[in-house]
Coordinates of C-alpha atoms in Angstrom, one line a residue:
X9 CA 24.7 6.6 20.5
X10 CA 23.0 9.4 21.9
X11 CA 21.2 9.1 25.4
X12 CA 17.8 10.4 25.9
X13 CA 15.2 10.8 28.9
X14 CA 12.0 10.1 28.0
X15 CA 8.9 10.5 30.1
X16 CA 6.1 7.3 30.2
X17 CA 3.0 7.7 32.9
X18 CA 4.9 10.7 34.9
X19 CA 8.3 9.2 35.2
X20 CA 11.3 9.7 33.2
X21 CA 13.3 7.0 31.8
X22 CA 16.9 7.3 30.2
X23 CA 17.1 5.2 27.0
X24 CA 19.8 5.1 24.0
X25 CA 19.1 5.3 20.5
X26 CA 21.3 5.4 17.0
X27 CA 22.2 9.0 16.4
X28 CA 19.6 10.7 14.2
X29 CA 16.9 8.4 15.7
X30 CA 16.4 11.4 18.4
X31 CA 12.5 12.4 17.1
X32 CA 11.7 8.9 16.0
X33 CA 12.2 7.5 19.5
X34 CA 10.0 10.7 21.0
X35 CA 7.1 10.1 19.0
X36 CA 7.6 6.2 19.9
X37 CA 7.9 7.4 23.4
X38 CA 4.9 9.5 23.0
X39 CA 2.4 7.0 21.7
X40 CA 3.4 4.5 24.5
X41 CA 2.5 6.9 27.1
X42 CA -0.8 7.8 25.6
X43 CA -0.8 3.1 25.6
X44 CA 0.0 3.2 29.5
X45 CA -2.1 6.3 30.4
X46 CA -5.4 5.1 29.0
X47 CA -4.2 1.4 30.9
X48 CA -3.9 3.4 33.9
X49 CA -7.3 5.2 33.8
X50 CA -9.1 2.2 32.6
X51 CA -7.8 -0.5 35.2
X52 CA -5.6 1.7 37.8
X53 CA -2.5 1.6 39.0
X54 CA -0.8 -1.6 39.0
X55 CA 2.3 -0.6 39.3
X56 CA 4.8 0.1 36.3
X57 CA 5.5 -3.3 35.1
X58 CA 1.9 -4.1 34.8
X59 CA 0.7 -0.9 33.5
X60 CA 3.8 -1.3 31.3
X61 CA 3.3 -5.1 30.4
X62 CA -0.4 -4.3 29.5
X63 CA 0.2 -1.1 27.4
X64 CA 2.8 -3.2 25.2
X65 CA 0.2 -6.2 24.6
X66 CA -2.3 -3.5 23.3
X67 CA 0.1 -1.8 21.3
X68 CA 1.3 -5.3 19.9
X69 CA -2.4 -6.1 19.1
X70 CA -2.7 -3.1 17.4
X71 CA -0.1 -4.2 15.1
X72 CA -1.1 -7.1 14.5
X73 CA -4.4 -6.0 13.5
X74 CA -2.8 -3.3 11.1
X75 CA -0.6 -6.2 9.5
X76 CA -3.5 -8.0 9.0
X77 CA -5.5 -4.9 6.8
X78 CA -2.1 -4.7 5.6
X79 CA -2.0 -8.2 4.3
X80 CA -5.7 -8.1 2.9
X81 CA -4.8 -4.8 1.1
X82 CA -1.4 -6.4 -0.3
X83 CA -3.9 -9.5 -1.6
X84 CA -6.2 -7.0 -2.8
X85 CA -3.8 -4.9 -4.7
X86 CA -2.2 -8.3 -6.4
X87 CA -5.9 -9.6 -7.5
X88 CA -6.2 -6.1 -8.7
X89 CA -2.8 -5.8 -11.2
X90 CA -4.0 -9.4 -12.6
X91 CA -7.0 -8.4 -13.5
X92 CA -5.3 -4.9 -15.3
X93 CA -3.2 -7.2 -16.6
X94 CA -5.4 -9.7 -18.1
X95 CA -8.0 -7.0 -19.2
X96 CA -4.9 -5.2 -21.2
X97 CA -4.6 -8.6 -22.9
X98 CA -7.7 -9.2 -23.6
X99 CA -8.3 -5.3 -25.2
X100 CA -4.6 -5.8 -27.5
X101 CA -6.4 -9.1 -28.4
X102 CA -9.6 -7.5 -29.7
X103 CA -7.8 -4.2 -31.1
X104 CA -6.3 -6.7 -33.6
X105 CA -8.7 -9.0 -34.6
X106 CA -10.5 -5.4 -35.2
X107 CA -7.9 -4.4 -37.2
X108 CA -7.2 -7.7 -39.3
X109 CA -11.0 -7.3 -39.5
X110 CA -10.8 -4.0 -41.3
X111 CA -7.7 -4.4 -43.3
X112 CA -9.8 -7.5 -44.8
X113 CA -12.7 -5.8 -45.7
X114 CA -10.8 -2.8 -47.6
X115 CA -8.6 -5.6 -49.3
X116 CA -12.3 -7.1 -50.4
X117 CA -12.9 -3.3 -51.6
X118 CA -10.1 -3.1 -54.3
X119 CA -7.6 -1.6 -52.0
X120 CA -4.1 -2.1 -53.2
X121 CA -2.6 -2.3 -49.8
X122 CA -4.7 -4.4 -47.4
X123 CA -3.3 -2.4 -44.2
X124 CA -6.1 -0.6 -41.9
X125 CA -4.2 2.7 -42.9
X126 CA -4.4 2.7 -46.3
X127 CA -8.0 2.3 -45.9
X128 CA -8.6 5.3 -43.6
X129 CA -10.6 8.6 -44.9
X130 CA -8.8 11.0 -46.7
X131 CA -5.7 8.5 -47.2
X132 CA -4.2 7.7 -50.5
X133 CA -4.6 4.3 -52.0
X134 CA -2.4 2.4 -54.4

C-alpha cells in the first residue's frame, strides 16, 4: 500500500491507497479541495471538520444528482432499444408481406417460379 500526502484547504494530510491508485487518489484529492475551498469562501472558516463535513455533503449531492441523469438516461436508452427493436419487426414484417405480395402477382403473370427473384428485370424465367 503506498502512502501519500495530499494537500485539502492548505494542509497536508497522509493517506494510503492500493498501489497503482497513486493519480486516481490525486485527482480525488484535488476535486475535494476545490469542494472545501469554495465552502470556505462562501461560509468561512469553520474549522476543518466543518469545512470538511460540508464539502463531502456537496460532493455527495452532486452524486446523487449525477445518478439520478444517470438513471433517466439508462431508462431513456432502454425505451429507446424497444422501440429499435419493435420497429425492426415491424419493417421484416412488411418486407415480407411485400415480397409474398410480389411473388403472387408474377405467379398470376405466367411465371413458372412464383419467387420475387424469378420475377426481377433482366432475370430468366422458367
Amino acid at each position: 500500500m503506498a502512502q501519500m500526502i495530499i494537500e485539502v484547504n492548505g494542509r497536508p494530510y497522509t493517506v494510503g491507497c492500493e498501489d497503482g491508485q497513486e493519480q486516481h487518489l490525486i485527482e480525488l484529492a484535488r476535486i475535494f479541495d476545490r469542494q472545501v475551498r469554495q465552502v470556505s469562501q462562501d461560509m468561512g472558516q469553520l474549522g476543518d471538520t466543518r469545512l470538511f463535513l460540508m464539502g463531502a455533503l456537496l460532493l455527495a449531492d452532486e452524486l446523487s444528482d449525477a445518478k439520478a441523469r444517470l438513471g433517466a438516461v439508462q431508462a431513456e436508452l432502454a425505451r429507446m432499444q424497444s422501440d429499435q427493436a419493435r420497429i425492426e419487426v415491424r419493417a421484416t414484417l412488411a418486407l415480407d408481406n411485400a415480397a409474398k405480395r410480389i411473388e403472387k402477382l408474377a405467379a398470376g403473370n405466367g411465371a413458372a417460379h412464383p419467387t420475387f427473384w424469378s420475377s426481377w428485370p433482366g432475370q430468366a424465367r422458367g
